[in-house]
PDB file of C-alpha atoms in Angstrom:
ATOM      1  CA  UNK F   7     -58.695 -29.582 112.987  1.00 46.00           C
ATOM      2  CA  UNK F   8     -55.346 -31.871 112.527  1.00 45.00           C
ATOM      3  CA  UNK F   9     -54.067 -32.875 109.258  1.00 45.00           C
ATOM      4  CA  UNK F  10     -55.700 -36.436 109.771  1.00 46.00           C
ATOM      5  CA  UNK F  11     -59.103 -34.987 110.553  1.00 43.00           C
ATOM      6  CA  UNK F  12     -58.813 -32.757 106.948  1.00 45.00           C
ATOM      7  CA  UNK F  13     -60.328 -34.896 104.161  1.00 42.00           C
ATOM      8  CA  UNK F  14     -58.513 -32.748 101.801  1.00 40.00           C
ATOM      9  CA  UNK F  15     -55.293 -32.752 103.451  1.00 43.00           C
ATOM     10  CA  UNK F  16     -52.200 -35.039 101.628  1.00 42.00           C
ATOM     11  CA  UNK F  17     -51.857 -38.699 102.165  1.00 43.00           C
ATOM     12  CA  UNK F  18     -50.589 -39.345 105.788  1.00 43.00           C
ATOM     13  CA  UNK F  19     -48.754 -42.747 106.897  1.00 37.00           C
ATOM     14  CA  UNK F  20     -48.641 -44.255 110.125  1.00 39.00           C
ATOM     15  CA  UNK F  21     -46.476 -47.034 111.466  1.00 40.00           C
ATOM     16  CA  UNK F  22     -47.849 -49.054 114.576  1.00 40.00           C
ATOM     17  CA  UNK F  23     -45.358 -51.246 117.007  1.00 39.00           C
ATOM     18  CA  UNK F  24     -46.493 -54.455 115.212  1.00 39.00           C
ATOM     19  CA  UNK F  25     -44.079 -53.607 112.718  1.00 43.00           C
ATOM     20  CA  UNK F  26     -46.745 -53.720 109.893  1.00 41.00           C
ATOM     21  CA  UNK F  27     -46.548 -51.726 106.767  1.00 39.00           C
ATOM     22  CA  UNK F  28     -48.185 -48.034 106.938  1.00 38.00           C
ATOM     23  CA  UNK F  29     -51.210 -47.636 105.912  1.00 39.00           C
ATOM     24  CA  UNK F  30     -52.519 -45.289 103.477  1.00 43.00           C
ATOM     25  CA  UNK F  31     -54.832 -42.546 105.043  1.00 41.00           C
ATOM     26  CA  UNK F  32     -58.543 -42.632 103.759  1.00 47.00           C
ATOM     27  CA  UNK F  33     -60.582 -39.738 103.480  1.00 49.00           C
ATOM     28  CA  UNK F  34     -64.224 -39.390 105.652  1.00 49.00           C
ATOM     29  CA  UNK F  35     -67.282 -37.932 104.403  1.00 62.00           C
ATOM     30  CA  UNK F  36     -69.462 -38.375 101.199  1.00 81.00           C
ATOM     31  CA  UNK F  37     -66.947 -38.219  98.313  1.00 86.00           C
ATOM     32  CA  UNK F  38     -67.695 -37.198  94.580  1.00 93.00           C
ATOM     33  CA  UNK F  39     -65.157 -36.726  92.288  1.00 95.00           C
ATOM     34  CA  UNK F  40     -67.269 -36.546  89.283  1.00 96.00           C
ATOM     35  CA  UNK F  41     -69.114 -33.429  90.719  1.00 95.00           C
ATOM     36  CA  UNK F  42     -66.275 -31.835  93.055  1.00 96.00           C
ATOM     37  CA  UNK F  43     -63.694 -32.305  89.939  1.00 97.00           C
ATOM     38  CA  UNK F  44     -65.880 -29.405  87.638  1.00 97.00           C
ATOM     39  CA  UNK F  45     -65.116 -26.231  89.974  1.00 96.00           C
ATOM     40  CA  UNK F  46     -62.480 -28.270  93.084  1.00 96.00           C
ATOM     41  CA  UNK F  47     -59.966 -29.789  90.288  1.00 97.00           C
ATOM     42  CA  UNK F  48     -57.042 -29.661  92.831  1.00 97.00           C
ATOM     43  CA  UNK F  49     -58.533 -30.638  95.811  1.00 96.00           C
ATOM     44  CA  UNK F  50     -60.488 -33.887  94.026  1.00 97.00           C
ATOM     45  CA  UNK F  51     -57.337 -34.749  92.486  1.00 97.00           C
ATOM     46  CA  UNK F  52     -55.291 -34.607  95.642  1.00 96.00           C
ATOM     47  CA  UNK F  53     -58.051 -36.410  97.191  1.00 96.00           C
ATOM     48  CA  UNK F  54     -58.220 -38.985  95.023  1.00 97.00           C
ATOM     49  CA  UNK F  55     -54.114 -39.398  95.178  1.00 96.00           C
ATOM     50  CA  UNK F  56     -54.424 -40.009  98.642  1.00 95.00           C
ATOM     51  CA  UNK F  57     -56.644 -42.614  98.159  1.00 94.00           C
ATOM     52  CA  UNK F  58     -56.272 -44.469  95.163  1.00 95.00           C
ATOM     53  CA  UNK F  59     -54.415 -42.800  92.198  1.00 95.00           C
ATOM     54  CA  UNK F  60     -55.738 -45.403  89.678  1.00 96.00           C
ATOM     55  CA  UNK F  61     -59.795 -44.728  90.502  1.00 95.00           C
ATOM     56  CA  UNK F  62     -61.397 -44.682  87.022  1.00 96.00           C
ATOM     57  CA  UNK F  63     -57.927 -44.298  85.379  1.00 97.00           C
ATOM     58  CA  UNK F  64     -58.274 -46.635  82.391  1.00 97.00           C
ATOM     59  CA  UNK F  65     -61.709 -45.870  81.965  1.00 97.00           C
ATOM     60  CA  UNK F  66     -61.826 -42.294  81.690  1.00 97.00           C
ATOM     61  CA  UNK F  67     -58.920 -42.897  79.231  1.00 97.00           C
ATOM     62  CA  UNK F  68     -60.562 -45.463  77.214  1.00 97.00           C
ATOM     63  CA  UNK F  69     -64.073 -42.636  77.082  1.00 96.00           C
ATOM     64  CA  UNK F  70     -61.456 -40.338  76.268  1.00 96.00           C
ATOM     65  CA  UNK F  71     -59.809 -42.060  73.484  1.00 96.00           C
ATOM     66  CA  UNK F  72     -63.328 -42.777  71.742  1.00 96.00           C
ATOM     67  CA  UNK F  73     -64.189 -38.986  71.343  1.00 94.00           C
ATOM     68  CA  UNK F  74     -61.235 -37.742  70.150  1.00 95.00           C
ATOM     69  CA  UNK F  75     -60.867 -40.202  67.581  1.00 95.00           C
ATOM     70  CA  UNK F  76     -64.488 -39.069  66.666  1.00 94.00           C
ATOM     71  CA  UNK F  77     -63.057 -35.375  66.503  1.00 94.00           C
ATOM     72  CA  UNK F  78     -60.424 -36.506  64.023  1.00 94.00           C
ATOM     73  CA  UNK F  79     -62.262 -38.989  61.653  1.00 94.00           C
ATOM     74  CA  UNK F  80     -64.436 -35.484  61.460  1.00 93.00           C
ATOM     75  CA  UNK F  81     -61.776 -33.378  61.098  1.00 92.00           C
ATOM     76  CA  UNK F  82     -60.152 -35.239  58.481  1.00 93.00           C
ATOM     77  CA  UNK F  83     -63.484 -35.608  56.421  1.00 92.00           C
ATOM     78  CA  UNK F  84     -63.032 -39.494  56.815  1.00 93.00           C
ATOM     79  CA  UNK F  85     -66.806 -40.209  55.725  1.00 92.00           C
ATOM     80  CA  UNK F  86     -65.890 -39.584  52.562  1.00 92.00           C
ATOM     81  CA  UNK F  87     -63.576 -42.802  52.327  1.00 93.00           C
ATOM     82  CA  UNK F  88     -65.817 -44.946  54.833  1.00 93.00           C
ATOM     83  CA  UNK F  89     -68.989 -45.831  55.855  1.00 94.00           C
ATOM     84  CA  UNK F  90     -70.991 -44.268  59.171  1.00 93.00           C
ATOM     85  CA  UNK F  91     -70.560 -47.933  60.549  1.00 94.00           C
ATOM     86  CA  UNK F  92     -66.904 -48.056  59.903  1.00 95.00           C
ATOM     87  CA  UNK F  93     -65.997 -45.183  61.426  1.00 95.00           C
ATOM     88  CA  UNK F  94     -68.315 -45.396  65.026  1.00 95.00           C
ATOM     89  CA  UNK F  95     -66.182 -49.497  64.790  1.00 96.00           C
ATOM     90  CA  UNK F  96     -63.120 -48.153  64.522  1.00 94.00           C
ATOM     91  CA  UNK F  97     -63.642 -44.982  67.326  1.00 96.00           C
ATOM     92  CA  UNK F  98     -65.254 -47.676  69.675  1.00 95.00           C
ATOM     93  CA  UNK F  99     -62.547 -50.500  69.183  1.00 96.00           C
ATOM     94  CA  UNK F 100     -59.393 -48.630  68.368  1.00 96.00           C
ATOM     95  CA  UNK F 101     -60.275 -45.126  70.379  1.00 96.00           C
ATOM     96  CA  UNK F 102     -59.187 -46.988  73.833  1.00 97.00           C
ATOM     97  CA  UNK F 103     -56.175 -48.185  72.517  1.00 97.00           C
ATOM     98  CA  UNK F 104     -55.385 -44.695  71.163  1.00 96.00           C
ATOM     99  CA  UNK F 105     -56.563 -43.125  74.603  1.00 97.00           C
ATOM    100  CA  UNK F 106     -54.592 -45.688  77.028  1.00 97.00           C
ATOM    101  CA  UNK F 107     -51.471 -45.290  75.103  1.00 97.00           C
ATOM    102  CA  UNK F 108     -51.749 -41.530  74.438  1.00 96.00           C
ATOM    103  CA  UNK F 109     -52.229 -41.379  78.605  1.00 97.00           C
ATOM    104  CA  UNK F 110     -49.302 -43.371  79.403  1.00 97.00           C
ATOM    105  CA  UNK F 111     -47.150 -41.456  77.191  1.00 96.00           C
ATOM    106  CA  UNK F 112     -48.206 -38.489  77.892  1.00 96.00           C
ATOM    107  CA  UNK F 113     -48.007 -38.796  81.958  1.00 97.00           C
ATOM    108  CA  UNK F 114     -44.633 -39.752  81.688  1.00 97.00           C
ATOM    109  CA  UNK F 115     -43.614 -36.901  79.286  1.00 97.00           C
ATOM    110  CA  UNK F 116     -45.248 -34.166  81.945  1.00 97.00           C
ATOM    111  CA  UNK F 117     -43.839 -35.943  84.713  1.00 97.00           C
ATOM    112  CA  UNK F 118     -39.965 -36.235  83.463  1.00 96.00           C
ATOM    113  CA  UNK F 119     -40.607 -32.338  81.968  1.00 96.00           C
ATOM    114  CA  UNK F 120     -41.970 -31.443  85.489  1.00 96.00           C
ATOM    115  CA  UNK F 121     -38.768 -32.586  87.026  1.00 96.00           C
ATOM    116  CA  UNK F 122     -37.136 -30.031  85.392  1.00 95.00           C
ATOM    117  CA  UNK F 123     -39.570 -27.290  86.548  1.00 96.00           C
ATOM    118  CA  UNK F 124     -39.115 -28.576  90.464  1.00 95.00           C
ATOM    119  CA  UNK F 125     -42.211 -30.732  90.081  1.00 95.00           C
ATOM    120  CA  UNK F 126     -43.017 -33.841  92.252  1.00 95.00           C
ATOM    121  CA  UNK F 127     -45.553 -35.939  90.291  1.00 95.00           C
ATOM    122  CA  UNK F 128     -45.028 -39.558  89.048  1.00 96.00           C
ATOM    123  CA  UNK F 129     -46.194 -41.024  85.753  1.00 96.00           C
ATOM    124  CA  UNK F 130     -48.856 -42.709  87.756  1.00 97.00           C
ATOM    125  CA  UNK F 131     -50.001 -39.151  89.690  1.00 97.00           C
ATOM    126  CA  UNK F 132     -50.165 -37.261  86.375  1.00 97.00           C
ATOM    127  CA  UNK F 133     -51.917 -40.011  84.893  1.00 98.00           C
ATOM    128  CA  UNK F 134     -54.835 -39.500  87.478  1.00 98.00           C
ATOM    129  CA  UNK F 135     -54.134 -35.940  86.218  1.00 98.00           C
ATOM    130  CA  UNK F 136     -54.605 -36.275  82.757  1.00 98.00           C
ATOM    131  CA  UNK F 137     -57.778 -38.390  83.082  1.00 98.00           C
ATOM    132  CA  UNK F 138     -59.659 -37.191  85.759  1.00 98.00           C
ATOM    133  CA  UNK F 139     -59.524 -33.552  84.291  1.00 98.00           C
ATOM    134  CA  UNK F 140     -60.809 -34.702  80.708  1.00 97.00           C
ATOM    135  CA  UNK F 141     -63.982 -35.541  82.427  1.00 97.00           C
ATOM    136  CA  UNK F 142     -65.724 -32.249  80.669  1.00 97.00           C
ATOM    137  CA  UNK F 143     -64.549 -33.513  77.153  1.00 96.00           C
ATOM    138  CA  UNK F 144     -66.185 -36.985  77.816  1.00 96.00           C
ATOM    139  CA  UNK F 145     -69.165 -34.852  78.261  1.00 96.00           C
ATOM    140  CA  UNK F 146     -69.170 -33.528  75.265  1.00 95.00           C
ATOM    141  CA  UNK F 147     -68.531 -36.969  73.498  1.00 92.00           C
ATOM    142  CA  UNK F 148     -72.230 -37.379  74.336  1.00 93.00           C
ATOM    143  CA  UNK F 149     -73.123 -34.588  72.385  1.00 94.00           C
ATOM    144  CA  UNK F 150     -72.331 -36.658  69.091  1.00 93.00           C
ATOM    145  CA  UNK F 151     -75.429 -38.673  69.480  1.00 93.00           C
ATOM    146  CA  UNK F 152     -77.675 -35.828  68.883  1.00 94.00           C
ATOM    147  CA  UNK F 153     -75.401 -34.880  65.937  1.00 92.00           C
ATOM    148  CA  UNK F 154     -75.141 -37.821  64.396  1.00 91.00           C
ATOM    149  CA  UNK F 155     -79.006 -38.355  64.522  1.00 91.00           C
ATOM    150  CA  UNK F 156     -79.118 -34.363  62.941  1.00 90.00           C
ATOM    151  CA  UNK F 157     -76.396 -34.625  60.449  1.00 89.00           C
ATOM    152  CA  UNK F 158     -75.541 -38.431  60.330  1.00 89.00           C
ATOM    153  CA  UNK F 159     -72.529 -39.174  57.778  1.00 91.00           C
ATOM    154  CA  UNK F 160     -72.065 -35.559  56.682  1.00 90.00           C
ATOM    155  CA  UNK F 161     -70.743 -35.008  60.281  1.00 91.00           C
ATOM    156  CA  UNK F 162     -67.509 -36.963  58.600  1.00 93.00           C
ATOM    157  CA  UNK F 163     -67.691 -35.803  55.142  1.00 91.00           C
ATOM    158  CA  UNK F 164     -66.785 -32.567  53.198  1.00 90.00           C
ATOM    159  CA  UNK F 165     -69.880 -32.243  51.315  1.00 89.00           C
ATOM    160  CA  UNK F 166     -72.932 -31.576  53.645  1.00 86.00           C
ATOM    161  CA  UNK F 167     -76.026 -31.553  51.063  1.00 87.00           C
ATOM    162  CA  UNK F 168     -78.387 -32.448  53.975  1.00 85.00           C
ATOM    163  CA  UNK F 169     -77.515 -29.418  56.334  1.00 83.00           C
ATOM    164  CA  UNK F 170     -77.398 -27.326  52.778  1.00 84.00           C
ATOM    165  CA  UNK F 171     -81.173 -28.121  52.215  1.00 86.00           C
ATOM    166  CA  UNK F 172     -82.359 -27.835  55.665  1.00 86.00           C
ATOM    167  CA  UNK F 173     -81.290 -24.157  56.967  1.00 85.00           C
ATOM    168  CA  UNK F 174     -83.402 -25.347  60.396  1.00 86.00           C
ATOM    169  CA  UNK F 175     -80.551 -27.420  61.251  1.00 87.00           C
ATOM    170  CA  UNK F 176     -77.679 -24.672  61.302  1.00 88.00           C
ATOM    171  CA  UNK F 177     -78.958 -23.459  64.882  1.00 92.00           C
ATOM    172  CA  UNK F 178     -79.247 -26.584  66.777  1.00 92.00           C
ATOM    173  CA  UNK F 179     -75.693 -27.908  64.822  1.00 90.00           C
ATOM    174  CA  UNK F 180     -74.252 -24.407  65.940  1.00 93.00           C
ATOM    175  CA  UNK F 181     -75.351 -24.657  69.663  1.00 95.00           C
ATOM    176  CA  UNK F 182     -73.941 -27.990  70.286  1.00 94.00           C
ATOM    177  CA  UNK F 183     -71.005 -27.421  68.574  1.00 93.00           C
ATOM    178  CA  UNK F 184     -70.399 -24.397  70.978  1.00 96.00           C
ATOM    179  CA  UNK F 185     -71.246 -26.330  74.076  1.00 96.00           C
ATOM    180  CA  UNK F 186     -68.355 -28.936  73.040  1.00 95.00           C
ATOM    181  CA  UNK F 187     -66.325 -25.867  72.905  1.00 95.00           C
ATOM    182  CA  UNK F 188     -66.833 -24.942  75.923  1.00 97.00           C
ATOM    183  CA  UNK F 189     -66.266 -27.783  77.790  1.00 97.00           C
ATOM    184  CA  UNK F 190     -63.492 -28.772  75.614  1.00 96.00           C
ATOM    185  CA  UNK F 191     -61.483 -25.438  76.835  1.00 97.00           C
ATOM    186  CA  UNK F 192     -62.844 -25.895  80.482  1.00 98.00           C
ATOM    187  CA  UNK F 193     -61.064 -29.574  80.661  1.00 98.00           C
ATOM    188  CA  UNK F 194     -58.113 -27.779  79.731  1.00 97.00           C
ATOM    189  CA  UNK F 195     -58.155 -25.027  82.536  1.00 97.00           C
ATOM    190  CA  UNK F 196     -59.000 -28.167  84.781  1.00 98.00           C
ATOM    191  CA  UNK F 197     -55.911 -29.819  83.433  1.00 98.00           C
ATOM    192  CA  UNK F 198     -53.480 -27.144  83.746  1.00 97.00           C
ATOM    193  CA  UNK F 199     -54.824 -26.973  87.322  1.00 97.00           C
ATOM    194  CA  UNK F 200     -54.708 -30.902  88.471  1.00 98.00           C
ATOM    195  CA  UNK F 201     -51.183 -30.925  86.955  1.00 98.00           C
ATOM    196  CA  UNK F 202     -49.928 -27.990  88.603  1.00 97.00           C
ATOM    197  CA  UNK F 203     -51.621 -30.046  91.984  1.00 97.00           C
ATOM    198  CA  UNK F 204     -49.598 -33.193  91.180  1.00 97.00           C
ATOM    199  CA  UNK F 205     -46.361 -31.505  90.727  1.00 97.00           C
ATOM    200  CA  UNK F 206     -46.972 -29.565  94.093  1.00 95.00           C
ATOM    201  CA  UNK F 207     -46.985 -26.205  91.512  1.00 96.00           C
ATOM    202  CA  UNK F 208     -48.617 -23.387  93.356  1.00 93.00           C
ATOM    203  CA  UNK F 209     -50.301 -21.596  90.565  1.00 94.00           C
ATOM    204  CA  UNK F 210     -51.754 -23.396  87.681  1.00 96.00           C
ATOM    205  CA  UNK F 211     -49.710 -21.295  85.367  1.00 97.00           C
ATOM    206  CA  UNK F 212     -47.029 -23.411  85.903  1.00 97.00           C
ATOM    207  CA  UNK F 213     -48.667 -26.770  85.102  1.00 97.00           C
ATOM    208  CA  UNK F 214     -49.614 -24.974  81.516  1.00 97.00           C
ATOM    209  CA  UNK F 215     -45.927 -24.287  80.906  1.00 97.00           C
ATOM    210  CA  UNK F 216     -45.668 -28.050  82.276  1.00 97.00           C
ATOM    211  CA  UNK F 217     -47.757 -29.091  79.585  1.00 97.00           C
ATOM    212  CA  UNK F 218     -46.401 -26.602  76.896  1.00 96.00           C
ATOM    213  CA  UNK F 219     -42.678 -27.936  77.595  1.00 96.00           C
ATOM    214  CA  UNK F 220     -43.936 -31.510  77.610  1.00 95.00           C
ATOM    215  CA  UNK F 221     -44.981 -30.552  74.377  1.00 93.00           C
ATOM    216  CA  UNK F 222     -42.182 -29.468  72.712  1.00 93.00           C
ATOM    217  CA  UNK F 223     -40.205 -32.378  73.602  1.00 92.00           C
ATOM    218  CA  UNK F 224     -42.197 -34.305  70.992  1.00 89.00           C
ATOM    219  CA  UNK F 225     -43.145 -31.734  68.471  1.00 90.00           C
ATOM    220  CA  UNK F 226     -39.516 -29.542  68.087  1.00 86.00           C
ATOM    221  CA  UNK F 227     -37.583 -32.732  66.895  1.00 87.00           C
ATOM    222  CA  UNK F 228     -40.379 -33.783  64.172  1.00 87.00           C
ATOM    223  CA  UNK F 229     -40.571 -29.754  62.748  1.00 87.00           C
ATOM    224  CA  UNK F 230     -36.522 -30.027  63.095  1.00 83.00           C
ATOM    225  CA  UNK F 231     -37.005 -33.775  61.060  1.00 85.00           C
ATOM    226  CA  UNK F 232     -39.865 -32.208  58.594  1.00 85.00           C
ATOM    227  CA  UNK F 233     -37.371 -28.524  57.821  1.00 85.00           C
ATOM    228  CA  UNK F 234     -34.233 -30.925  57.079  1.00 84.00           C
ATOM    229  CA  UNK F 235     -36.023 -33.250  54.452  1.00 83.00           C
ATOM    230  CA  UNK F 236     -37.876 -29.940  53.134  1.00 84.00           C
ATOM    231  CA  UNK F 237     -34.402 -28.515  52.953  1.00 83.00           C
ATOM    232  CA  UNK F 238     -32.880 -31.211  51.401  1.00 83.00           C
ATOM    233  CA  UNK F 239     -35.533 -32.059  48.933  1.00 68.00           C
TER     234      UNK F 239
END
């Protein structure tokens, strides 16, 4: 079979004597990225490259953004300083924002680091990176309903008097708690491999260190920032 025949195969360009611009190969077949991307992350996100890089992009950024600001306002006990209602408002209307900006940031971060490592991904490639392999986290953001209608507030508060008098509801609050871990670490093995894919990486061990280095860029100058003023104070 020739490269143009392979669905999975890289984008291929053609130029025809009418001087036109190349087009953009398209893929054949029945294609679905939300299935294929669970247990084929690099060959979905190569296929989706090839045909549009932006597919579902700010979407899957903006579903993104809503859960983990859900993780945090529970992580940081924020029921006990606002209302249930607050807190879904503020997850729904500022967890895009969060999500779209974290994305851009962060695609351009990995990309520039990935330079360094030999890597050949854009801010826009890595983008389709980042989002398309968070797909398993927004998964789990579904999960909350269940847990809200269990636990409601005390999901965001320190006290939890209603799971306390209830011992019933440690089992089903355990399970689904473990199924968002789960798919929150298998998004991440997707990740590390749909980077490594962008940047042309062979093994996906390489798109971790990718996203470890990318890292550091941003956190080693705030702990350098946070020991000075400690060591000054």
């Amino acid at each position: 079979m020739s490269q143009h025949e392979n669905p999975y195969s890289t984008p291929q360009f053609t130029a025809d004597e009418s001087g036109e611009p190349p087009r953009q190969y398209e893929p054949q077949g029945d294609f679905k990225p939300f299935k294929s991307i669970w247990l084929s992350p690099r060959r979905t996100v190569r296929q989706i490259i090839s045909t549009d890089p932006t597919l579902h992009v700010v979407l899957l950024a903006c579903l993104s953004g809503i859960g983990e600001t859900l993780d945090r306002a529970s992580m940081r006990d924020l029921g006990d300083r606002l209302p249930l209602p607050a807190i879904i408002a503020v997850a729904v209307i500022l967890g895009p924002i969060g999500g779209l900006i974290g994305v851009w940031i962060g695609a351009w971060l990995v990309a520039v680091t990935g330079k360094w490592m030999g890597g050949k991904g854009t801010s826009e490639t890595v983008r389709t990176a980042l989002t398309w392999a968070s797909i398993p986290s927004i998964v789990a953001s579904i999960l909350w309903i269940p847990q809200l209608l269990l636990l409601r507030e005390e999901l965001f508060t320190s006290e939890t008097p209603r799971l306390e008098s209830n011992p019933g509801l440690i089992v089903p609050v355990l399970a689904l708690s473990l199924v968002e871990i789960v798919l929150a670490i298998w998004s991440f093995v997707l990740l590390c491999n749909t980077i490594a894919e962008v940047q042309s990486f062979g093994s996906a061990w390489r798109g971790l260190f990718n996203l470890i280095l990318a890292g550091a860029i941003v956190l080693v100058p705030i702990m350098a920032l946070v020991f000075t003023v400690v060591a000054l104070g």
